[in-house]
CSV table of N, CA and C in Angstrom, one decimal:
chain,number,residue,atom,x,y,z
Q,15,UNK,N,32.5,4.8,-12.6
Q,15,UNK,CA,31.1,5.1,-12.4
Q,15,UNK,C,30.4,3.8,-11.9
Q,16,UNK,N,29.5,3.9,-10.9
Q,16,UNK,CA,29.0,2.5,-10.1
Q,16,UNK,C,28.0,2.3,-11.8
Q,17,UNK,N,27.5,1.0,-11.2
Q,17,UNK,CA,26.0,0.7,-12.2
Q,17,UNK,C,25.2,1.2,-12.0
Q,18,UNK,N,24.3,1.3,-12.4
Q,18,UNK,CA,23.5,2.5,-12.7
Q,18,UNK,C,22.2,1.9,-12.8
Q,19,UNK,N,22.0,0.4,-13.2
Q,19,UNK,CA,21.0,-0.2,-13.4
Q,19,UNK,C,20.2,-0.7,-12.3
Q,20,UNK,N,18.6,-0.7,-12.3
Q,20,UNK,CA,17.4,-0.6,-11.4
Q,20,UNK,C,17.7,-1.5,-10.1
Q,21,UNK,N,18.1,-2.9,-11.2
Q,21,UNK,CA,18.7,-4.4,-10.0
Q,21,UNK,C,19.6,-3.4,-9.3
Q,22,UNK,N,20.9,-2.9,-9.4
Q,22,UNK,CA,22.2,-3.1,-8.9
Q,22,UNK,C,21.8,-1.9,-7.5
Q,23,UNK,N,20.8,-1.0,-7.9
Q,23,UNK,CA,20.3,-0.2,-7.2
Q,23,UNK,C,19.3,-0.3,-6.0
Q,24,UNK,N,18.7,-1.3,-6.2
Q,24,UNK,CA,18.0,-1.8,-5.3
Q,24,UNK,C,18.7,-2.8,-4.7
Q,25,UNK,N,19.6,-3.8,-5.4
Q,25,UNK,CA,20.1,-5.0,-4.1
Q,25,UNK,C,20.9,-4.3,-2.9
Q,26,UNK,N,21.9,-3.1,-3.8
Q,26,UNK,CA,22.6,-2.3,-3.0
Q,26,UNK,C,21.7,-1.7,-2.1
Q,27,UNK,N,20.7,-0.9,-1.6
Q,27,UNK,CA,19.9,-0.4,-1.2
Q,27,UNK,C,19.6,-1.5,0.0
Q,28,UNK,N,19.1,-2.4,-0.4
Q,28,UNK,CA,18.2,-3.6,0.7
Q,28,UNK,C,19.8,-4.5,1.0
Q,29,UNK,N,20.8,-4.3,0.6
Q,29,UNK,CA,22.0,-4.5,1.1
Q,29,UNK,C,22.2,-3.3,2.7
Q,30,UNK,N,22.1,-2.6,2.2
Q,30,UNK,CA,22.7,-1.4,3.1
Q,30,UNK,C,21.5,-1.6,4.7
Q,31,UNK,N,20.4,-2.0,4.3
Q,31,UNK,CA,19.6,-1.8,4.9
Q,31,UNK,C,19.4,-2.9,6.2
Q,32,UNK,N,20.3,-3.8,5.7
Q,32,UNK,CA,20.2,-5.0,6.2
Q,32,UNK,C,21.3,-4.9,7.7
Q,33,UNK,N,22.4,-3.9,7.4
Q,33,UNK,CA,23.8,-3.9,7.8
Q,33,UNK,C,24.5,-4.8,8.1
Q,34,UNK,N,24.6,-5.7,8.9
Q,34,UNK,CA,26.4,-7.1,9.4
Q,34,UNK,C,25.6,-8.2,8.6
Q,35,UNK,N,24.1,-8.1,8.1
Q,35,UNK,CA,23.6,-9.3,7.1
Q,35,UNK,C,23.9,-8.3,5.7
Q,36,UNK,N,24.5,-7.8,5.4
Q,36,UNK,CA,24.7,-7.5,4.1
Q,36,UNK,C,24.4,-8.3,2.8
Q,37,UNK,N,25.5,-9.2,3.3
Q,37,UNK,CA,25.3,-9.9,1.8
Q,37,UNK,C,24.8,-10.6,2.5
Q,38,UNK,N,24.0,-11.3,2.8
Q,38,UNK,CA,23.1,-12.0,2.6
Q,38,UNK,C,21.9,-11.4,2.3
Q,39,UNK,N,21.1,-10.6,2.5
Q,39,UNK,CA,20.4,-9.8,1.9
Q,39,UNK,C,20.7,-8.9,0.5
Q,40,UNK,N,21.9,-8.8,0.4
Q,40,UNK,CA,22.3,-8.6,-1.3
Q,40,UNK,C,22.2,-9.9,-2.2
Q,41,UNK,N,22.3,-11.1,-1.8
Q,41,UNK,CA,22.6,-12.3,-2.6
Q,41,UNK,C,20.6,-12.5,-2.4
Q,42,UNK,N,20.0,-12.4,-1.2
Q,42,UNK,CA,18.5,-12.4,-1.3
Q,42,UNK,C,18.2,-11.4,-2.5
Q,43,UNK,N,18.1,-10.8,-2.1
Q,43,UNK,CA,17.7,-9.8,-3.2
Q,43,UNK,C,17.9,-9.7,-4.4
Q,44,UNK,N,18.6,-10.4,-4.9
Q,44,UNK,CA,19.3,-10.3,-6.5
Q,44,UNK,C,18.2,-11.2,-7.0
Q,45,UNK,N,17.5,-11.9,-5.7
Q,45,UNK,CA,16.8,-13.1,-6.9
Q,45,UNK,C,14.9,-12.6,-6.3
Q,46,UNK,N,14.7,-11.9,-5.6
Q,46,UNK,CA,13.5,-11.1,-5.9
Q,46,UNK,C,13.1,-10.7,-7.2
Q,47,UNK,N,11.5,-10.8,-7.1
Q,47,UNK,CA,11.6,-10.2,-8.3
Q,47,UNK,C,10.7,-8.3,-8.3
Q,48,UNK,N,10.7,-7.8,-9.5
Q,48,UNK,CA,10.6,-6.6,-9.7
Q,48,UNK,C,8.9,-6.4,-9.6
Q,49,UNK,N,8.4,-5.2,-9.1
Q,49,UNK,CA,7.1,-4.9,-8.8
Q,49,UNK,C,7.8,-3.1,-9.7
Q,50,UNK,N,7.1,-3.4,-10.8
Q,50,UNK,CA,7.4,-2.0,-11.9
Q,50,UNK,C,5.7,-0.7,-11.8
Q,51,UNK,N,6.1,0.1,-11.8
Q,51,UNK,CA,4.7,1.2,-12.3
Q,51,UNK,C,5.5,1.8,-13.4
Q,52,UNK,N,4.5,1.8,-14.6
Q,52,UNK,CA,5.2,3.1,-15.3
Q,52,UNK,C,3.9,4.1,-16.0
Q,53,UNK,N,4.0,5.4,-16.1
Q,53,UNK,CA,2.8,6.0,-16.3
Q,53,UNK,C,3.1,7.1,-17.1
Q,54,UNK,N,3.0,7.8,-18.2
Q,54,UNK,CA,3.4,8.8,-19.4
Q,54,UNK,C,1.9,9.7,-19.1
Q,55,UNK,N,2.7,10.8,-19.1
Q,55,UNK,CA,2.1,12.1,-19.0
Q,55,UNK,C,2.7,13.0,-19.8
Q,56,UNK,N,1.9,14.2,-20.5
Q,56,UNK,CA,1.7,15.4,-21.0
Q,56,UNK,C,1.2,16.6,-20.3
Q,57,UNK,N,2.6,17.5,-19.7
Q,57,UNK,CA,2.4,18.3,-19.1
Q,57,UNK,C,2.8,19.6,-20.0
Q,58,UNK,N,1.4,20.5,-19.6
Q,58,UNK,CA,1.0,21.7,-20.4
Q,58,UNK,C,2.0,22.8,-20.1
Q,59,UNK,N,3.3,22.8,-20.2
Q,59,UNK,CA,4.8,23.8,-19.5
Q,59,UNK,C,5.9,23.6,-20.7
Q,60,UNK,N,6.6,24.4,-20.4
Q,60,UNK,CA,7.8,24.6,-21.4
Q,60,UNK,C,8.6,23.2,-21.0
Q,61,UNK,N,9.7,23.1,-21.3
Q,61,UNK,CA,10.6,22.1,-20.8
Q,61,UNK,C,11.4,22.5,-19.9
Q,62,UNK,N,11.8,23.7,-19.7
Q,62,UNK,CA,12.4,23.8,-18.6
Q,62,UNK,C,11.7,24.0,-17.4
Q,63,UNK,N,10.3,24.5,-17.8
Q,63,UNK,CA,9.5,24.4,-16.4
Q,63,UNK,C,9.2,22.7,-16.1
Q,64,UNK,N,8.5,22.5,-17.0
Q,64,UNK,CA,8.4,20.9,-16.9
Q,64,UNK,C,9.4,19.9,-15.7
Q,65,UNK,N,10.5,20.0,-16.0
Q,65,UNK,CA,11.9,19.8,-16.2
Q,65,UNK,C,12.1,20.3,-14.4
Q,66,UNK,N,11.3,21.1,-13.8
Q,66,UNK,CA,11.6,21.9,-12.6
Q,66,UNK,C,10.3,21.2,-11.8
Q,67,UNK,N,9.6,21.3,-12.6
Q,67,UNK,CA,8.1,20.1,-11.9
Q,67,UNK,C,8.5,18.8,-11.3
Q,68,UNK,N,9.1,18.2,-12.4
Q,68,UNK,CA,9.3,16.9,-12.3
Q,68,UNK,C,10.5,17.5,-11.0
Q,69,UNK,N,11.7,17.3,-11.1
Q,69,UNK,CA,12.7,17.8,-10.1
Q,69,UNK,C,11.6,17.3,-8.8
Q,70,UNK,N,11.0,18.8,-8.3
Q,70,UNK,CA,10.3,18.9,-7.3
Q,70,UNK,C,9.6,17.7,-6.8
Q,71,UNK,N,8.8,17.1,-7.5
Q,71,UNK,CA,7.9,16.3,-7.8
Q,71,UNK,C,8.7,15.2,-7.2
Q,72,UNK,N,9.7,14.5,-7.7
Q,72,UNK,CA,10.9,13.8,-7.5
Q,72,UNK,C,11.4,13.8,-6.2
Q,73,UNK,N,11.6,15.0,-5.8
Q,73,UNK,CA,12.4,15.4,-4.0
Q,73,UNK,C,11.2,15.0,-3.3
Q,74,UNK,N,9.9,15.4,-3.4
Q,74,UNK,CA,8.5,15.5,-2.1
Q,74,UNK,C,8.5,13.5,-2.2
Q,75,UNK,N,8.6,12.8,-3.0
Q,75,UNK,CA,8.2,11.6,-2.9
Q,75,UNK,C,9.8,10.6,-2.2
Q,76,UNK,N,10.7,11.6,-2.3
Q,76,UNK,CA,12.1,10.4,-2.3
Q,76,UNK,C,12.0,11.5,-0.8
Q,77,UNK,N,11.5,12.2,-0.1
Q,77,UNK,CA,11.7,13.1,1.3
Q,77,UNK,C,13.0,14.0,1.1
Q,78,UNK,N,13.3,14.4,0.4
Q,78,UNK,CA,14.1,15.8,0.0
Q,78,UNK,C,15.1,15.3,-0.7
Q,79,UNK,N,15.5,14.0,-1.1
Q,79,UNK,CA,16.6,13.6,-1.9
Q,79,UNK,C,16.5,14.1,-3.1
Q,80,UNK,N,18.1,14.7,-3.8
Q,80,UNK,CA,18.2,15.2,-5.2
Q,80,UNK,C,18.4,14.0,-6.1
Q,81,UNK,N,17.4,14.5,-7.1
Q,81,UNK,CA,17.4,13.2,-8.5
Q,81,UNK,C,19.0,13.9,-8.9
Q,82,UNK,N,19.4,13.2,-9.4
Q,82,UNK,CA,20.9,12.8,-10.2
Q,82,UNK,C,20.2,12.6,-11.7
Q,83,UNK,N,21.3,12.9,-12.8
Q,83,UNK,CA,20.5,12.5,-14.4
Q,83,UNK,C,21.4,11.4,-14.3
Q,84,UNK,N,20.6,10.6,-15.3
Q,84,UNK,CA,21.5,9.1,-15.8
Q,84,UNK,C,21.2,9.1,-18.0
Q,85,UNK,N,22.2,8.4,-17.9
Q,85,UNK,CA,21.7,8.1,-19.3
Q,85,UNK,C,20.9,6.9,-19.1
Q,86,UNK,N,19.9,6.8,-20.0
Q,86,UNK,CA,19.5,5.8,-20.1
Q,86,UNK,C,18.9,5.3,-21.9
Q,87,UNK,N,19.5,5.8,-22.5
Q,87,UNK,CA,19.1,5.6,-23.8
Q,87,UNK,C,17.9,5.7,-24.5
Q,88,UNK,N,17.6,6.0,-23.4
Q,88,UNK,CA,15.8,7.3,-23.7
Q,88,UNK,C,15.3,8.6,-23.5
Q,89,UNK,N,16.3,8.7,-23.1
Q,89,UNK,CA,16.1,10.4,-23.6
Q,89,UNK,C,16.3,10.8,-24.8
Q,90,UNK,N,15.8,10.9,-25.5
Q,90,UNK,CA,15.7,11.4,-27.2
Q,90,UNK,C,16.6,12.9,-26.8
Q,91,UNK,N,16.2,13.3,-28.5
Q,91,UNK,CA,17.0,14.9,-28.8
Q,91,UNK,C,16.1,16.2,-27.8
Q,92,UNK,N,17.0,16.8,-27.2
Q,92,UNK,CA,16.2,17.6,-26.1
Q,92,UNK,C,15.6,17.0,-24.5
Q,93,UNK,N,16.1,15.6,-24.5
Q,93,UNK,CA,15.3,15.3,-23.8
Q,93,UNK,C,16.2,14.3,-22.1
Q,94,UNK,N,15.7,14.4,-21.1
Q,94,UNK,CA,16.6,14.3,-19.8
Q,94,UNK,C,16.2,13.2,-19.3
Q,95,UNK,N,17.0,12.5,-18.6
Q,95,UNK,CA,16.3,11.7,-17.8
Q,95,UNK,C,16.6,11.7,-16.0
Q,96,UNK,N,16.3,11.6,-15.3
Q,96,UNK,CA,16.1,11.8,-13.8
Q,96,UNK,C,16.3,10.3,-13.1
Q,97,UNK,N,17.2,10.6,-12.3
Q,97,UNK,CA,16.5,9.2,-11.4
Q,97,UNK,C,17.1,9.4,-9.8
Q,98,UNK,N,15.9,8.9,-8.7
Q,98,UNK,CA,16.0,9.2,-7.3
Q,98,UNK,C,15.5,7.7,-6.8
Q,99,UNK,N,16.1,7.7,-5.7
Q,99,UNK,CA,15.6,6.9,-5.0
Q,99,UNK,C,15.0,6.8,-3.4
Q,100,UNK,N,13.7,6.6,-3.6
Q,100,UNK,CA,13.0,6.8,-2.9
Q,100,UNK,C,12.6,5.6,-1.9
Q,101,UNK,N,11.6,5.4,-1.1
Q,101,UNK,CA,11.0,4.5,0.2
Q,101,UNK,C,9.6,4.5,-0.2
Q,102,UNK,N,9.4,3.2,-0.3
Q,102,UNK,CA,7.9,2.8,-0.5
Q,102,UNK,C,7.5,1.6,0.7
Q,103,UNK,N,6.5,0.8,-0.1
Q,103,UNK,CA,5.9,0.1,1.2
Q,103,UNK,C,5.2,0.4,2.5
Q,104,UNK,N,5.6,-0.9,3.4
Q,104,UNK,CA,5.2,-0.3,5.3
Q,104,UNK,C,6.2,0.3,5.4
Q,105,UNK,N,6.0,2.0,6.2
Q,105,UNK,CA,7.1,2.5,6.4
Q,105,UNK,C,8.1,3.1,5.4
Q,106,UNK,N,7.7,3.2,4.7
Q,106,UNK,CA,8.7,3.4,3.5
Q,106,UNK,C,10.1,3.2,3.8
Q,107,UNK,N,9.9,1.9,4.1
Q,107,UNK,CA,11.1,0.8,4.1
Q,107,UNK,C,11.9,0.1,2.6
Q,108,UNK,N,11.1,0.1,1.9
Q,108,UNK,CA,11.1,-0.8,1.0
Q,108,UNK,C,11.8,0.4,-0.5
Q,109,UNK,N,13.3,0.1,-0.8
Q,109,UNK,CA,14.0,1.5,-1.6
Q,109,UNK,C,12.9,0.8,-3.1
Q,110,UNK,N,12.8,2.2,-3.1
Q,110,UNK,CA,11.8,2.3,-5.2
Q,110,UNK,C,13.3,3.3,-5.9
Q,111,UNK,N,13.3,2.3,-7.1
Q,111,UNK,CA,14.4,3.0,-7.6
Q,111,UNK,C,13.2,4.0,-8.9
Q,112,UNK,N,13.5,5.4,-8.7
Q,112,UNK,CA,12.5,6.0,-9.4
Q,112,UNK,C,12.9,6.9,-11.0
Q,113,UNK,N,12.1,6.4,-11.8
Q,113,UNK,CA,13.1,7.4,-13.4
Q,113,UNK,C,12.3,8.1,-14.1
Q,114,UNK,N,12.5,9.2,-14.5
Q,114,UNK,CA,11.4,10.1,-15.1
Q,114,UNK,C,12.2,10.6,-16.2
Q,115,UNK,N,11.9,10.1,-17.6
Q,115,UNK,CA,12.3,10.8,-18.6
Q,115,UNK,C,11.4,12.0,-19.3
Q,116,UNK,N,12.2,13.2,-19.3
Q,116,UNK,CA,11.7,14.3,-20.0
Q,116,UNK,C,11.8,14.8,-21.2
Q,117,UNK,N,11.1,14.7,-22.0
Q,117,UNK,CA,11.2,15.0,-23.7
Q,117,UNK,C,10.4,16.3,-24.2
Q,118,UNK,N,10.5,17.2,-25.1
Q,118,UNK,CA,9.4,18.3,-24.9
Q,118,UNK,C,8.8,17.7,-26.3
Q,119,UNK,N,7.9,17.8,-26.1
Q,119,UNK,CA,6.6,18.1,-27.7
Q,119,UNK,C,6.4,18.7,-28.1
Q,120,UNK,N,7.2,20.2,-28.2
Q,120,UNK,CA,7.1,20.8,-29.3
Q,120,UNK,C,5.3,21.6,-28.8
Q,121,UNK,N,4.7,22.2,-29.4
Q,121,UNK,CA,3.9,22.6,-29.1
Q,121,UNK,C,2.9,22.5,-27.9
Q,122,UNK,N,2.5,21.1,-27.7
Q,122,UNK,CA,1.8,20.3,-27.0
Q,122,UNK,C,1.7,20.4,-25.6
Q,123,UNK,N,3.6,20.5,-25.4
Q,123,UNK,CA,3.6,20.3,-24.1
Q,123,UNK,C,5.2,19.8,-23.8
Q,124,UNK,N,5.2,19.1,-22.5
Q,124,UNK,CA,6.2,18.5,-22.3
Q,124,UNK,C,6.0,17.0,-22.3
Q,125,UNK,N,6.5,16.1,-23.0
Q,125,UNK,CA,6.1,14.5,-22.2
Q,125,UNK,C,6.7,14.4,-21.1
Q,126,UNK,N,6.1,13.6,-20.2
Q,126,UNK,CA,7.2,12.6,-19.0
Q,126,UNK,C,6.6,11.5,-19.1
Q,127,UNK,N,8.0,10.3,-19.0
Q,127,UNK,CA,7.7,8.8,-18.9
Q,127,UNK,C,8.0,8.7,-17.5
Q,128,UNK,N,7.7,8.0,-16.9
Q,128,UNK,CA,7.5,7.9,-15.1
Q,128,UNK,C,8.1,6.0,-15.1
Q,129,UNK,N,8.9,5.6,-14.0
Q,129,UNK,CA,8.9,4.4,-14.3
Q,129,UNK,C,9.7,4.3,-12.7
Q,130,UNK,N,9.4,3.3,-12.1
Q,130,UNK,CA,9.6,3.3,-10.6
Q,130,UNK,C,9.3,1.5,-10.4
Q,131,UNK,N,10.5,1.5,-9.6
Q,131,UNK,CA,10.8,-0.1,-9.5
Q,131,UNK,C,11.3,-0.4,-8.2
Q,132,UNK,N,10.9,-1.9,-7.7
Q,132,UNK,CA,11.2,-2.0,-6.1
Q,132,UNK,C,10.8,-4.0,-6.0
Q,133,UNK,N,11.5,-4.2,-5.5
Q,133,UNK,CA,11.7,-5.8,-5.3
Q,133,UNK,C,10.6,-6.0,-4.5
Q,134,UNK,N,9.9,-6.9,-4.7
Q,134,UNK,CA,9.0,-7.8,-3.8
Q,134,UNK,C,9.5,-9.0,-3.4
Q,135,UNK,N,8.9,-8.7,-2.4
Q,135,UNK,CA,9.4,-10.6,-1.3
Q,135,UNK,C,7.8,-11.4,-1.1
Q,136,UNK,N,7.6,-11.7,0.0
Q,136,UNK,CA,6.7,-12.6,-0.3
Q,136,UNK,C,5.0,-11.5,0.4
Q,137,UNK,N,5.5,-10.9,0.8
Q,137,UNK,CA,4.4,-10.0,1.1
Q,137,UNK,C,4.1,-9.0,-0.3
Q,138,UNK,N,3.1,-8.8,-0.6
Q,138,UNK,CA,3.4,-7.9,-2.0
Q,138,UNK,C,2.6,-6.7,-1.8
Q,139,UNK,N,3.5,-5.5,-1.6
Q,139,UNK,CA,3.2,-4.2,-1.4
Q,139,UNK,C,3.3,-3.6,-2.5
Q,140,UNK,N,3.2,-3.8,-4.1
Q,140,UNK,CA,3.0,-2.8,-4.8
Q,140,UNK,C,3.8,-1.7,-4.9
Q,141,UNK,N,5.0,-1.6,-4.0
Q,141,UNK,CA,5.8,-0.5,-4.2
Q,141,UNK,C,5.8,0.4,-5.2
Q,142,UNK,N,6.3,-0.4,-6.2
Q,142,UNK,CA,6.4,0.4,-7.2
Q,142,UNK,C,5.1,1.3,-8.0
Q,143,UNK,N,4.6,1.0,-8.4
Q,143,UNK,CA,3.1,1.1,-8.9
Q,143,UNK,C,2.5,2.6,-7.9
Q,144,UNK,N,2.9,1.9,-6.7
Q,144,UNK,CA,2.1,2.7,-6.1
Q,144,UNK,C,2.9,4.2,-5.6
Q,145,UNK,N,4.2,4.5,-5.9
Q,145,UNK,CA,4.8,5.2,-6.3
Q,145,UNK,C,5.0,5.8,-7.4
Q,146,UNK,N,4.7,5.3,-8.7
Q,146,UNK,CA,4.4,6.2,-9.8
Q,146,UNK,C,3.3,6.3,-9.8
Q,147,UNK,N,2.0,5.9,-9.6
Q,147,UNK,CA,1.0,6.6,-9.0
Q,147,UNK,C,0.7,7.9,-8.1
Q,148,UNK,N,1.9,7.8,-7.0
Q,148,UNK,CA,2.2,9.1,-6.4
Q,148,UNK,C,2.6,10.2,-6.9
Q,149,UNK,N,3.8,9.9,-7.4
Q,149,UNK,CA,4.3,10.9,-8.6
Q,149,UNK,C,3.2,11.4,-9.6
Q,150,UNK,N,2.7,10.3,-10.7
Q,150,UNK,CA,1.8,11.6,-11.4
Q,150,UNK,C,1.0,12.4,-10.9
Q,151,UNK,N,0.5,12.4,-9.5
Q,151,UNK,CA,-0.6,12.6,-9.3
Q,151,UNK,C,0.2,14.2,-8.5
Q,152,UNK,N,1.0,13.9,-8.3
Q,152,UNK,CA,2.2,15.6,-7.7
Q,152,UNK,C,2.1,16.0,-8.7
Q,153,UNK,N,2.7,15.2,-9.9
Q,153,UNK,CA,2.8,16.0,-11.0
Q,153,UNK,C,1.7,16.7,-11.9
Q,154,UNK,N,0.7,16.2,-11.7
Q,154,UNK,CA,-0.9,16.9,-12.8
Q,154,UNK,C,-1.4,17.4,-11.8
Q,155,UNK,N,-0.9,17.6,-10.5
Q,155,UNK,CA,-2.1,19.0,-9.4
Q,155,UNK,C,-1.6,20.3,-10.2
């Protein structure tokens, strides 16, 4: 199984992007640093609706890509975690590695933790932030 972690996901990413500069833009990149958004919501749905929200929600922001589940040692009892990877920045150039863990609350609701990450260079576009920003805001219409 490749790694699974945010770094390994984005050097690879702005590796790929680079093409015959590969690694050099993989070895750039490793030492960028991280531009994070994270944003927790309580949505009023079962969990498996919830669960179908988020999904959707996930595909419209990454342009039709399917989230994949990962473990990530946060998903509690009943609870999922999602991750896609999406384009942010100018152009949505710039890969946001995106993770939404799903837990239900029992009467309340469903929670989702929202958490979306993307290397900054010297120009600072907010990527990330400004992608879970996007997301909740699909997700509470």
């Amino acid at each position: 199984m490749p790694d699974e972690s945010e770094d390994a996901l984005l050097v690879e990413a702005l590796g790929a992007l680079a093409g015959s500069g590969r690694s050099g833009a993989a070895f750039t990149a490793k030492r960028l640093k991280k531009n994070v958004g994270e944003a927790s919501l309580l949505l009023p749905l079962g969990f498996d609706d919830a669960l179908e929200r988020v999904r959707g929600a996930m595909a419209e922001v990454s342009a039709g890509a399917e989230p994949w589940r990962v473990e990530t040692g946060a998903d509690g009892p009943g609870g999922t975690a999602l991750r896609v990877m999406a384009g942010g920045g100018f152009g949505g150039l710039n890969p946001v590695v995106v993770t939404a863990v799903v837990n239900s609350d029992g009467e309340q609701g469903t929670g989702v933790r929202l958490r979306a990450a993307a290397k900054e260079g010297l120009i600072k576009q907010r990527a990330g932030e400004k992608t879970v920003d996007r997301l909740a805001g699909l997700l509470e219409r």
